[in-house]
mmCIF file of N, CA and C in Angstrom:
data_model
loop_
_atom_site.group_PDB
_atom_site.id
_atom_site.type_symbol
_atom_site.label_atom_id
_atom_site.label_comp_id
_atom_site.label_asym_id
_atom_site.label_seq_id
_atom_site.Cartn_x
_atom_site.Cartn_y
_atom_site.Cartn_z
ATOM 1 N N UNK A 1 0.841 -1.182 0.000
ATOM 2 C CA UNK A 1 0.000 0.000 0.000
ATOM 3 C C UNK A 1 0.888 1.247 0.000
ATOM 4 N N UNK A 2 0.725 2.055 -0.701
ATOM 5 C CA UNK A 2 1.104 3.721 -0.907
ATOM 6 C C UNK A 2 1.635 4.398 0.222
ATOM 7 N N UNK A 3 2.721 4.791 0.465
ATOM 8 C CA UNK A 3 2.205 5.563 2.027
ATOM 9 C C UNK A 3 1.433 6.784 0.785
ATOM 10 N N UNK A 4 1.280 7.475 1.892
ATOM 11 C CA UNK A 4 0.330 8.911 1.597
ATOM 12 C C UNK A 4 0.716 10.254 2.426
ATOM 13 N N UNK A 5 0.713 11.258 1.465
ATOM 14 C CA UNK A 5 1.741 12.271 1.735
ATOM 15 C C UNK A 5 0.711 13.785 1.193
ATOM 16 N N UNK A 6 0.131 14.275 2.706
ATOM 17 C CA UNK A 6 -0.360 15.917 2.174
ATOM 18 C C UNK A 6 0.059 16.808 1.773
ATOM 19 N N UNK A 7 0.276 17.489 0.347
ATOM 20 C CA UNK A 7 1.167 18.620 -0.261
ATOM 21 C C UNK A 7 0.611 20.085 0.183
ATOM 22 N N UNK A 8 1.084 20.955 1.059
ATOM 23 C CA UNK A 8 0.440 21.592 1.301
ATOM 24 C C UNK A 8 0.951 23.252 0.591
ATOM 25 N N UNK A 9 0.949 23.786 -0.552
ATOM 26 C CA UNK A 9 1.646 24.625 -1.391
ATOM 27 C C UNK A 9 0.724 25.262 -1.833
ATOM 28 N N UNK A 10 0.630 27.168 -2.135
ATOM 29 C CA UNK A 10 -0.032 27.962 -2.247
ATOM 30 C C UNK A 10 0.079 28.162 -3.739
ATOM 31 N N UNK A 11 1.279 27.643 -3.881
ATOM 32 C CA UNK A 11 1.941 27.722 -5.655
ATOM 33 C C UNK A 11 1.089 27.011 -6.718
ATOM 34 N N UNK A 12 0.618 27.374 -7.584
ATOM 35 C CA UNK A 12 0.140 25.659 -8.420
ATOM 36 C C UNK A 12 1.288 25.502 -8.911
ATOM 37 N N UNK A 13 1.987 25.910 -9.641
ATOM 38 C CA UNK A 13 3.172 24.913 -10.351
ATOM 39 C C UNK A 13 4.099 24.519 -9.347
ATOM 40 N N UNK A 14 4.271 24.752 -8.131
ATOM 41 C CA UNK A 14 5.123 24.342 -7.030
ATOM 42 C C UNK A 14 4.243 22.863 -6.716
ATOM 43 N N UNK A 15 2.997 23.124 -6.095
ATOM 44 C CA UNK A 15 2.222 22.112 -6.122
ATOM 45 C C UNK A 15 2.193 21.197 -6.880
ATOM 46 N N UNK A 16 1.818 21.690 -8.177
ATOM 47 C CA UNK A 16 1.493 20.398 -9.186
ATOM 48 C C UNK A 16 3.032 19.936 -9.425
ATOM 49 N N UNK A 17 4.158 20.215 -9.146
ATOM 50 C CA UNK A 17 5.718 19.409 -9.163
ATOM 51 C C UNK A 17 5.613 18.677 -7.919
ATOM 52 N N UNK A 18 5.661 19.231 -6.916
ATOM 53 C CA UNK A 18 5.866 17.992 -5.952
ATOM 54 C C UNK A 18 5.054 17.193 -5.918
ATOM 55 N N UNK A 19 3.186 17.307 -6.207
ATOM 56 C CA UNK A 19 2.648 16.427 -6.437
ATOM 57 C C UNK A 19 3.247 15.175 -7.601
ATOM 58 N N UNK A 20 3.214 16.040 -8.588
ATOM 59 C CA UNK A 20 3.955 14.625 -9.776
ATOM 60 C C UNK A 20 4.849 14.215 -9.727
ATOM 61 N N UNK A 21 5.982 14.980 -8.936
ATOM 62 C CA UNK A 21 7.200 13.697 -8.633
ATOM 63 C C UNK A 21 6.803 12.655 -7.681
ATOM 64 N N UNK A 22 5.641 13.336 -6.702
ATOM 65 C CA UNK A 22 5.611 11.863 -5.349
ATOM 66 C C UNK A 22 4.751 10.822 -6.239
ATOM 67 N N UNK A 23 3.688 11.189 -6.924
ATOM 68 C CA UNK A 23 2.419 10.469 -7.663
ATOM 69 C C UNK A 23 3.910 9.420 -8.749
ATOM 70 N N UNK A 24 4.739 9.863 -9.381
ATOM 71 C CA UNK A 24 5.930 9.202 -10.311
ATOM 72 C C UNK A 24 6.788 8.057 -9.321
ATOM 73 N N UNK A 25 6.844 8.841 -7.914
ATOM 74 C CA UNK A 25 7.912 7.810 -7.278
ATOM 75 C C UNK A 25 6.799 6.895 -6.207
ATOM 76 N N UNK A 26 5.448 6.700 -6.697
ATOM 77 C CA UNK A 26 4.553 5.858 -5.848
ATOM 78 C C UNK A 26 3.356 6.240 -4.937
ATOM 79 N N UNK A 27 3.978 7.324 -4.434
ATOM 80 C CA UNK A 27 3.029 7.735 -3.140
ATOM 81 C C UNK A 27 1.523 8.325 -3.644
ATOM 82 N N UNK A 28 0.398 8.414 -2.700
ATOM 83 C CA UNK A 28 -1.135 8.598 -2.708
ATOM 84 C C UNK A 28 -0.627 10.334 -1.942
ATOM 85 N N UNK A 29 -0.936 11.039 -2.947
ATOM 86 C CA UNK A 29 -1.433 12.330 -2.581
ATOM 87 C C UNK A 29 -2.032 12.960 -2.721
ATOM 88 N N UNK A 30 -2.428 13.966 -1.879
ATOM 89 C CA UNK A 30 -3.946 15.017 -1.687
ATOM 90 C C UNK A 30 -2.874 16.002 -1.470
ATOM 91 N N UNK A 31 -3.303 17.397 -2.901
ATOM 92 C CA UNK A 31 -2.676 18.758 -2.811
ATOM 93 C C UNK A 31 -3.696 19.562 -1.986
ATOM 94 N N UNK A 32 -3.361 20.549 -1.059
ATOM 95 C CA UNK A 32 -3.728 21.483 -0.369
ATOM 96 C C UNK A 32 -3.532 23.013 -0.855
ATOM 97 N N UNK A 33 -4.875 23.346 -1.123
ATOM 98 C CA UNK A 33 -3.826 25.113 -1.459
ATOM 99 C C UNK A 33 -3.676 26.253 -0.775
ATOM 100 N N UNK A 34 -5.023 25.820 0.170
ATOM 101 C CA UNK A 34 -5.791 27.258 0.983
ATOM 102 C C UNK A 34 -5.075 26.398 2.497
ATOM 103 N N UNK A 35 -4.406 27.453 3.091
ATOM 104 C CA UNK A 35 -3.477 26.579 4.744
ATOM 105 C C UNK A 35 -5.024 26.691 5.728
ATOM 106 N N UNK A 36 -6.318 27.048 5.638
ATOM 107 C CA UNK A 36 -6.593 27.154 6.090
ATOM 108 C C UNK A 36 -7.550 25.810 6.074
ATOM 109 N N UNK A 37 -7.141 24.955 5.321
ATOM 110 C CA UNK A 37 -8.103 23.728 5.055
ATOM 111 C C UNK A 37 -7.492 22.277 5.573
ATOM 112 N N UNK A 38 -6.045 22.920 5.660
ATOM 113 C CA UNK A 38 -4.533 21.931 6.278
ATOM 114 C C UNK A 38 -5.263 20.945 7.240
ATOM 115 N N UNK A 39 -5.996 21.207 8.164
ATOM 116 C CA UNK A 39 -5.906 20.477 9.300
ATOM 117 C C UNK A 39 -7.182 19.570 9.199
ATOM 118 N N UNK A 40 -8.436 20.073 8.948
ATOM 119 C CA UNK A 40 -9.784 19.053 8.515
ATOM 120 C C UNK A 40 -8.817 18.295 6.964
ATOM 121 N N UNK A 41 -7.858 18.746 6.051
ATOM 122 C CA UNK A 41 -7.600 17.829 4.849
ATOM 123 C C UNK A 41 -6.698 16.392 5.877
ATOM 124 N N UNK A 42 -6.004 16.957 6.672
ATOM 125 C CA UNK A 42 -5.180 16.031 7.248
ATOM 126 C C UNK A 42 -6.120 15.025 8.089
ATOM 127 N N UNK A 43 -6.672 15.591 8.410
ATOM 128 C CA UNK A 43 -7.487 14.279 9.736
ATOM 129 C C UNK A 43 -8.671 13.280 8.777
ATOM 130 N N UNK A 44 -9.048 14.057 7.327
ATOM 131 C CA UNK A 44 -9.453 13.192 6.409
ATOM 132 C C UNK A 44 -8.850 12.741 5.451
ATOM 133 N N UNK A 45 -7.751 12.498 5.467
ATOM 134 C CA UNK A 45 -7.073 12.045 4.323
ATOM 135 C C UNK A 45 -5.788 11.206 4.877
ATOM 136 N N UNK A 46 -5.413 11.294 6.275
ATOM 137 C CA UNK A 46 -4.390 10.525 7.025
ATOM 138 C C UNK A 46 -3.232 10.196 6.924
ATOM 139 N N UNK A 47 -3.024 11.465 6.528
ATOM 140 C CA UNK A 47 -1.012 11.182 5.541
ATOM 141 C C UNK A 47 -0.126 10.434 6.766
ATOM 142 N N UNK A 48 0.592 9.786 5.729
ATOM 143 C CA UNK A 48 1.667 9.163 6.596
ATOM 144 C C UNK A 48 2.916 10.752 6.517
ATOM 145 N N UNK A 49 2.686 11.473 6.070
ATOM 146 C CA UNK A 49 3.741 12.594 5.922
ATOM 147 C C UNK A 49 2.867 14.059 5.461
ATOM 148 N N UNK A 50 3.793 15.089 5.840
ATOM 149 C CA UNK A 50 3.310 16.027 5.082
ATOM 150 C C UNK A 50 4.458 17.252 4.328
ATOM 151 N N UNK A 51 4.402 17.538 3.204
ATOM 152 C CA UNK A 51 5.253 18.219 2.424
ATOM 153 C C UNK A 51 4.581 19.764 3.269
ATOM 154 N N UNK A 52 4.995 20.973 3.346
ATOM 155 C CA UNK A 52 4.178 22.430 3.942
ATOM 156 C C UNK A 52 5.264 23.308 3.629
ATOM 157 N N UNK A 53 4.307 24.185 3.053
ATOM 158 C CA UNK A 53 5.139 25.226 2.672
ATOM 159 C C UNK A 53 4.802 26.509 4.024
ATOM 160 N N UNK A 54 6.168 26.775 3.958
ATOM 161 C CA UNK A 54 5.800 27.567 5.501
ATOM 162 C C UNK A 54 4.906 29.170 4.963
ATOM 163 N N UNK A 55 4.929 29.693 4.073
ATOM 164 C CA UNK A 55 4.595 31.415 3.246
ATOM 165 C C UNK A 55 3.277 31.019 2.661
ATOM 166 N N UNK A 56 2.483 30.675 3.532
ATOM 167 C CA UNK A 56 0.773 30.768 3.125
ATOM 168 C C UNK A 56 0.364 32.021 3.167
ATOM 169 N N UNK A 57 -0.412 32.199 2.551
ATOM 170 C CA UNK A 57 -1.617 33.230 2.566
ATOM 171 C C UNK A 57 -2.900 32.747 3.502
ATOM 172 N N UNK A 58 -2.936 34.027 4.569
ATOM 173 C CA UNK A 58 -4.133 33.802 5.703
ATOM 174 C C UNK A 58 -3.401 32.607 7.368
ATOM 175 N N UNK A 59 -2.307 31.992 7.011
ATOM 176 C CA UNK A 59 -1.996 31.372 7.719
ATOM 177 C C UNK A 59 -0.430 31.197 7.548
ATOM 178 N N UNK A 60 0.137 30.982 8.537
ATOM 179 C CA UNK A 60 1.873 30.409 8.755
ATOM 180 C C UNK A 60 1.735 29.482 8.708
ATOM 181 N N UNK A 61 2.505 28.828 8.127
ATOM 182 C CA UNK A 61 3.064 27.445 8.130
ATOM 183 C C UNK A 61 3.745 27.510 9.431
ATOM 184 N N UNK A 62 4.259 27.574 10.423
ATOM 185 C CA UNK A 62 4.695 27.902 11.647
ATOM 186 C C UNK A 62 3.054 27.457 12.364
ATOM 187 N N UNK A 63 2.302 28.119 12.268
ATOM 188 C CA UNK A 63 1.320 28.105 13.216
ATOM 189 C C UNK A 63 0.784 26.452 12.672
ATOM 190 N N UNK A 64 0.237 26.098 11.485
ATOM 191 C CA UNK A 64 0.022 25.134 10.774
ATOM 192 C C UNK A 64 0.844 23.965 11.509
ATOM 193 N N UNK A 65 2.332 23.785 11.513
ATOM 194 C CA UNK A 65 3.282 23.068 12.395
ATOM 195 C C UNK A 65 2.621 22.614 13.898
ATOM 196 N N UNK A 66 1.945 24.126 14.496
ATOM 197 C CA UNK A 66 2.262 23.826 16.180
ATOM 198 C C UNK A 66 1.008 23.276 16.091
ATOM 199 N N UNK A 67 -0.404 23.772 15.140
ATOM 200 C CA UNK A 67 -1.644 22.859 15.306
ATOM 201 C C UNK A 67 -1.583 21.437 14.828
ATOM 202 N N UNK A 68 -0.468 20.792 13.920
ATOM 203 C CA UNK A 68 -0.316 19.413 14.205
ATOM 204 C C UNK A 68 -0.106 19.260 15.100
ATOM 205 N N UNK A 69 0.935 19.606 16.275
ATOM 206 C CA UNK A 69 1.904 19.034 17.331
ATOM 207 C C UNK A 69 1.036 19.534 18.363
ATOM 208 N N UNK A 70 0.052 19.799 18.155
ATOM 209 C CA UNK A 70 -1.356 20.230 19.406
ATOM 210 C C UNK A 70 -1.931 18.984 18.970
ATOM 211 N N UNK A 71 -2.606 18.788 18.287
ATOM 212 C CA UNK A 71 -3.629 17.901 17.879
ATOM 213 C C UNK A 71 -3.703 16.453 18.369
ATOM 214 N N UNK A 72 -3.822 15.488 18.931
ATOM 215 C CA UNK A 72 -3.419 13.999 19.253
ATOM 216 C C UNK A 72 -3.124 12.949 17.964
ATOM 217 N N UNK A 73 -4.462 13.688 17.112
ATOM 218 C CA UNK A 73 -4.936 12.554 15.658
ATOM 219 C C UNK A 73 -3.388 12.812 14.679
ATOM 220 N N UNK A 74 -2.765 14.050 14.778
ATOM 221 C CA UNK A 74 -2.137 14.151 13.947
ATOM 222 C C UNK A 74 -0.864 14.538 14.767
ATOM 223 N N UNK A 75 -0.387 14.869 15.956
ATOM 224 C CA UNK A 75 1.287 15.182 16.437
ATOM 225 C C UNK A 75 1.906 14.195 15.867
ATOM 226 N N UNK A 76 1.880 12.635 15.439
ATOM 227 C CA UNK A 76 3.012 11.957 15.422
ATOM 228 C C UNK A 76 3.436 11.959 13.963
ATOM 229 N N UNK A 77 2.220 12.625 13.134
ATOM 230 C CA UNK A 77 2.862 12.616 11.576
ATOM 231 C C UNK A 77 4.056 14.032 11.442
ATOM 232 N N UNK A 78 4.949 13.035 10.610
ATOM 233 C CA UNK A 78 6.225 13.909 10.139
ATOM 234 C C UNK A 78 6.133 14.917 9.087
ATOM 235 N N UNK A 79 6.741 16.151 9.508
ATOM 236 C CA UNK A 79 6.351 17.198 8.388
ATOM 237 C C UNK A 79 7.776 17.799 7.605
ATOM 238 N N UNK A 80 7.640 18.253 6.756
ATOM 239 C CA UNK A 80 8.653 18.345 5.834
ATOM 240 C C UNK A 80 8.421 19.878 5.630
ATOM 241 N N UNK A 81 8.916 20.912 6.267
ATOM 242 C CA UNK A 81 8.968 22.048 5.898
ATOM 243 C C UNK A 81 9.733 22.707 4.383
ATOM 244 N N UNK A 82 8.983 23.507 3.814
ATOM 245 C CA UNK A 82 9.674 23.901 2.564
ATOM 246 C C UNK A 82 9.348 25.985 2.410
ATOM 247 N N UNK A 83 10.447 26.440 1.989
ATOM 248 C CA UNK A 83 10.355 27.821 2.093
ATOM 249 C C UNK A 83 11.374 28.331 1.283
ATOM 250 N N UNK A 84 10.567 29.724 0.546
ATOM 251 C CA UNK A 84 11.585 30.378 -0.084
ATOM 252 C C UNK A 84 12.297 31.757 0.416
ATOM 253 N N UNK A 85 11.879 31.203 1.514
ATOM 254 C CA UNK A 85 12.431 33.047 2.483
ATOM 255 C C UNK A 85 13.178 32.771 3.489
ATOM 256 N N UNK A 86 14.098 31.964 3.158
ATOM 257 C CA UNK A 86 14.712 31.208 3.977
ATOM 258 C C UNK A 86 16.183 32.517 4.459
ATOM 259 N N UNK A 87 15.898 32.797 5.836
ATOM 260 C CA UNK A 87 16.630 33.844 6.561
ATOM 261 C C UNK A 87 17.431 32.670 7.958
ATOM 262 N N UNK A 88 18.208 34.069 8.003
ATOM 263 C CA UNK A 88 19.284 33.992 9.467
ATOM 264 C C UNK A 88 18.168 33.284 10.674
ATOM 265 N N UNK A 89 18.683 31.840 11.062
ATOM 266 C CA UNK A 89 17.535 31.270 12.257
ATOM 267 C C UNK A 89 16.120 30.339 11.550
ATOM 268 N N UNK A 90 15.944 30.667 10.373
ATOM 269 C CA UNK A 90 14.637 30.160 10.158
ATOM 270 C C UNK A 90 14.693 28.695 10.116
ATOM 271 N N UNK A 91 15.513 28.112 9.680
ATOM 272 C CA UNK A 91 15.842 26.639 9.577
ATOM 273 C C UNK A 91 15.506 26.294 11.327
ATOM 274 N N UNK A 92 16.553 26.958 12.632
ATOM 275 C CA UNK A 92 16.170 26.585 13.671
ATOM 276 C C UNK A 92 14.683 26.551 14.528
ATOM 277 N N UNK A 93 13.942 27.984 13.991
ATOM 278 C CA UNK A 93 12.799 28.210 14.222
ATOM 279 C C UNK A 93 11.792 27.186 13.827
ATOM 280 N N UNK A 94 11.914 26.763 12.611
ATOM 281 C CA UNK A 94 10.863 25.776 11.760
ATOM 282 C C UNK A 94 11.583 24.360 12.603
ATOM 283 N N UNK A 95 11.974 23.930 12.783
ATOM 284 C CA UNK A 95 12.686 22.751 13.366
ATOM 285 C C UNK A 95 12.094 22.797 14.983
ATOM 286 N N UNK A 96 12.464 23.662 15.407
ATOM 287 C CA UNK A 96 11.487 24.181 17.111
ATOM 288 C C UNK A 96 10.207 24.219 17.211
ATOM 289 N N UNK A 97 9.594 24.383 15.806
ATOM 290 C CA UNK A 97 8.549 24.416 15.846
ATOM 291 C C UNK A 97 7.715 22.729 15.648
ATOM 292 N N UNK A 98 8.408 22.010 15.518
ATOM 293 C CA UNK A 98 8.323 20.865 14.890
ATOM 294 C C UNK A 98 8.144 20.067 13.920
ATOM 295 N N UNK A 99 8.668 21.043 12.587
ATOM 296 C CA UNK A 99 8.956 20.209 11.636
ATOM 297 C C UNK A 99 10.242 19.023 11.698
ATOM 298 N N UNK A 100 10.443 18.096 11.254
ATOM 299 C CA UNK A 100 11.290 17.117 11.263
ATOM 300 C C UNK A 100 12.452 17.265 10.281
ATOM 301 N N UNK A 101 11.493 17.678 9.069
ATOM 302 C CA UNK A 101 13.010 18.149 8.173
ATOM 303 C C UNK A 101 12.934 19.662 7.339
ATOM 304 N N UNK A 102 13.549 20.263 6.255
ATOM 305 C CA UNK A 102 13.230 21.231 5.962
ATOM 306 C C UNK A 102 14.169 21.680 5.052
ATOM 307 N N UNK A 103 13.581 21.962 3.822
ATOM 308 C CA UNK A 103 14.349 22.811 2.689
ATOM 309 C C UNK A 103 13.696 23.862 2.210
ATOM 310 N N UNK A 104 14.820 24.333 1.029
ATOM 311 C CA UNK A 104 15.151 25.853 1.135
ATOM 312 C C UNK A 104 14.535 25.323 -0.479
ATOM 313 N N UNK A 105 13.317 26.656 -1.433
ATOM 314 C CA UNK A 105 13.335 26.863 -2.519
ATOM 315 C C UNK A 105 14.116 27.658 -3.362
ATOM 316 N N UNK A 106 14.749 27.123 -4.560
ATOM 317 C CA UNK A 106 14.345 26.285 -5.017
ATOM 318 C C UNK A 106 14.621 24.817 -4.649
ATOM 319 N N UNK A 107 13.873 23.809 -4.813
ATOM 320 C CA UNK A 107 14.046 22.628 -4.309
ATOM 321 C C UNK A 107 14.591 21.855 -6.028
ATOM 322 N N UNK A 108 15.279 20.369 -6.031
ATOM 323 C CA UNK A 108 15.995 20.188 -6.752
ATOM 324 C C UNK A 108 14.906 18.800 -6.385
ATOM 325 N N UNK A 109 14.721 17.910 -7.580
ATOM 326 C CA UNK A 109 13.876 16.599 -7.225
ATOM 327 C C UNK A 109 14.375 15.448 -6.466
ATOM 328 N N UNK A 110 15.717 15.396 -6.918
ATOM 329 C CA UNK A 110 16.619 14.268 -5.884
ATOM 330 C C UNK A 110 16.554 15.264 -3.872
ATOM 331 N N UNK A 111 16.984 15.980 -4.424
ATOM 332 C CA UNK A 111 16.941 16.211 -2.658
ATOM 333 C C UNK A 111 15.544 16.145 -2.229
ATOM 334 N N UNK A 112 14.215 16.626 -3.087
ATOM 335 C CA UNK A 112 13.364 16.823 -2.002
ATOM 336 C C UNK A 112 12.466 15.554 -2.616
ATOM 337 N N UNK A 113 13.060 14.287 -3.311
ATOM 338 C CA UNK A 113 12.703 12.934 -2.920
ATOM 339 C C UNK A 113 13.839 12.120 -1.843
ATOM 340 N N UNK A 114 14.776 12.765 -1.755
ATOM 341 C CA UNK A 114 15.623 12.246 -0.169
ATOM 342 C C UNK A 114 15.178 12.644 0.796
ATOM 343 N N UNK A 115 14.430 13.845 0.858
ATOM 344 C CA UNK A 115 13.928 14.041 2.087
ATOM 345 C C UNK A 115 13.001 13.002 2.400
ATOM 346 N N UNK A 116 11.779 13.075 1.228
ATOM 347 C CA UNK A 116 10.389 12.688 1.386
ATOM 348 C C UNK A 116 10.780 11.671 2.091
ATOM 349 N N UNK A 117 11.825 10.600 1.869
ATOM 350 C CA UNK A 117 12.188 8.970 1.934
ATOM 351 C C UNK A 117 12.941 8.791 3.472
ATOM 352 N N UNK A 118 13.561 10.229 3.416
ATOM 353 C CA UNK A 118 13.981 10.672 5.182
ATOM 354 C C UNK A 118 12.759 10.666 6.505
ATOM 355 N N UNK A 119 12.137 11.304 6.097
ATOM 356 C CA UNK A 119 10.937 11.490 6.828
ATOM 357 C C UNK A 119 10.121 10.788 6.708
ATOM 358 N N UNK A 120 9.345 9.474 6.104
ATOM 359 C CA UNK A 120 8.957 8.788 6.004
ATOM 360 C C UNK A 120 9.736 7.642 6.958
ATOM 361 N N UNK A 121 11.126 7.637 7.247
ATOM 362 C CA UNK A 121 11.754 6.424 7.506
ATOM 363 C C UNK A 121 11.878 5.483 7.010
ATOM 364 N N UNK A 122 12.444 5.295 5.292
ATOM 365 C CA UNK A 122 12.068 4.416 4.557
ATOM 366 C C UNK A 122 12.691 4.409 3.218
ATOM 367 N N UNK A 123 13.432 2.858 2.551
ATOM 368 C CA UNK A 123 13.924 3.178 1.328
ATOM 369 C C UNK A 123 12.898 3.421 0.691
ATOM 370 N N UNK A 124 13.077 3.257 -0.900
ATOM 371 C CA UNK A 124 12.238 3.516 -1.895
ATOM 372 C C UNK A 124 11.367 2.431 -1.459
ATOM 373 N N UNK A 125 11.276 1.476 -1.747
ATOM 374 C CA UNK A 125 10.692 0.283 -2.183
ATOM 375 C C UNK A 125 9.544 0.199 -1.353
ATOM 376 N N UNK A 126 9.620 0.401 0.450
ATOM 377 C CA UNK A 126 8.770 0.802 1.885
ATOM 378 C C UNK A 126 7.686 2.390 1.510
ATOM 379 N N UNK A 127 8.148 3.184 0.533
ATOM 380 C CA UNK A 127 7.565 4.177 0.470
ATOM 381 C C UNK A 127 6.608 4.055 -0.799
ATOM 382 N N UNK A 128 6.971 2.902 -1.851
ATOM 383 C CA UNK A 128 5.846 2.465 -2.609
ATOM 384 C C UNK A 128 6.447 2.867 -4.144
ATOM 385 N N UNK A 129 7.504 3.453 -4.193
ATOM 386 C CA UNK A 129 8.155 3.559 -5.355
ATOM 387 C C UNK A 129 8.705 2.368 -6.180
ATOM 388 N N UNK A 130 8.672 2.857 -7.197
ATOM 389 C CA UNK A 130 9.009 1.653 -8.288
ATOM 390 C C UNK A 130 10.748 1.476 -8.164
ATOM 391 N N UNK A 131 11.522 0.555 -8.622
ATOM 392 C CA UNK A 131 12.833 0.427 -8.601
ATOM 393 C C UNK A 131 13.408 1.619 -9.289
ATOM 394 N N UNK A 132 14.472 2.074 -8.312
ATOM 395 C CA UNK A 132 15.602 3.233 -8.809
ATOM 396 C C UNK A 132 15.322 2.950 -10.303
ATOM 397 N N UNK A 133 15.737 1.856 -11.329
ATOM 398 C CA UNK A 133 15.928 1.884 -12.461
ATOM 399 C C UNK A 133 14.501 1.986 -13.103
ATOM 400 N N UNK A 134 13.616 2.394 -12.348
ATOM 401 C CA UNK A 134 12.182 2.658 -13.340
ATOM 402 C C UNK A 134 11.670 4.006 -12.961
ATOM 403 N N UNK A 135 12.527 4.969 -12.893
ATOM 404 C CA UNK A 135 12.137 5.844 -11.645
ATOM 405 C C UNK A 135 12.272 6.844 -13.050
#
């Protein structure tokens, strides 16, 4: 079975890339656009992970972070912070806040499918991807 991974990106073409690389390397995903829908999409849709872009409109990805790590249904899922305003501290801040891992845009597809596979805890094969050589 798929794991399953919530994209949570204000971007569509940011979105629709990380969606089609995870949908290419296996995984079941549900894109998010509005941060304000993040938390009812997560508790119905049950990601084993979540991709979040921290620079929403109407909401922080920061705040988005601490209402997983409030929540019971959802603190133990792993989040993958992603940002293009990436300043002095923000890496430590987003990490305090409880994301697990976290990159800087632009994102490159090998790193931010090493992450996905980081945070998941898991080679390819556990995360539902097809063999390196079909990739």
């Amino acid at each position: 079975m798929p794991k399953r991974i919530l994209v949570v990106e204000d971007n569509d073409l940011n979105r629709k890339l990380f969606c089609d690389v995870l949908k290419a390397n296996g995984f079941e995903v549900l894109p998010v656009a509005d941060g304000q829908q993040v938390i009812a999409s997560a508790k119905k849709f049950a990601p084993d992970g979540v991709v979040l872009d921290i620079q929403l409109p109407n909401i922080s990805g920061l705040d988005l972070i601490a209402a997983f790590r409030a929540d019971r249904a959802l603190q133990a899922i792993p989040i993958l912070a992603v940002t293009a305003y990436a300043g002095k501290g923000d890496e430590e801040k987003i990490r305090a806040a409880g994301a697990r891992d976290y990159l800087a845009k632009p994102v490159s597809i090998t790193p931010f499918m090493t992450a996905v596979r980081k945070l998941l805890g898991s080679s390819p094969e556990l995360a539902g991807s097809p063999p390196p050589h079909a990739v």
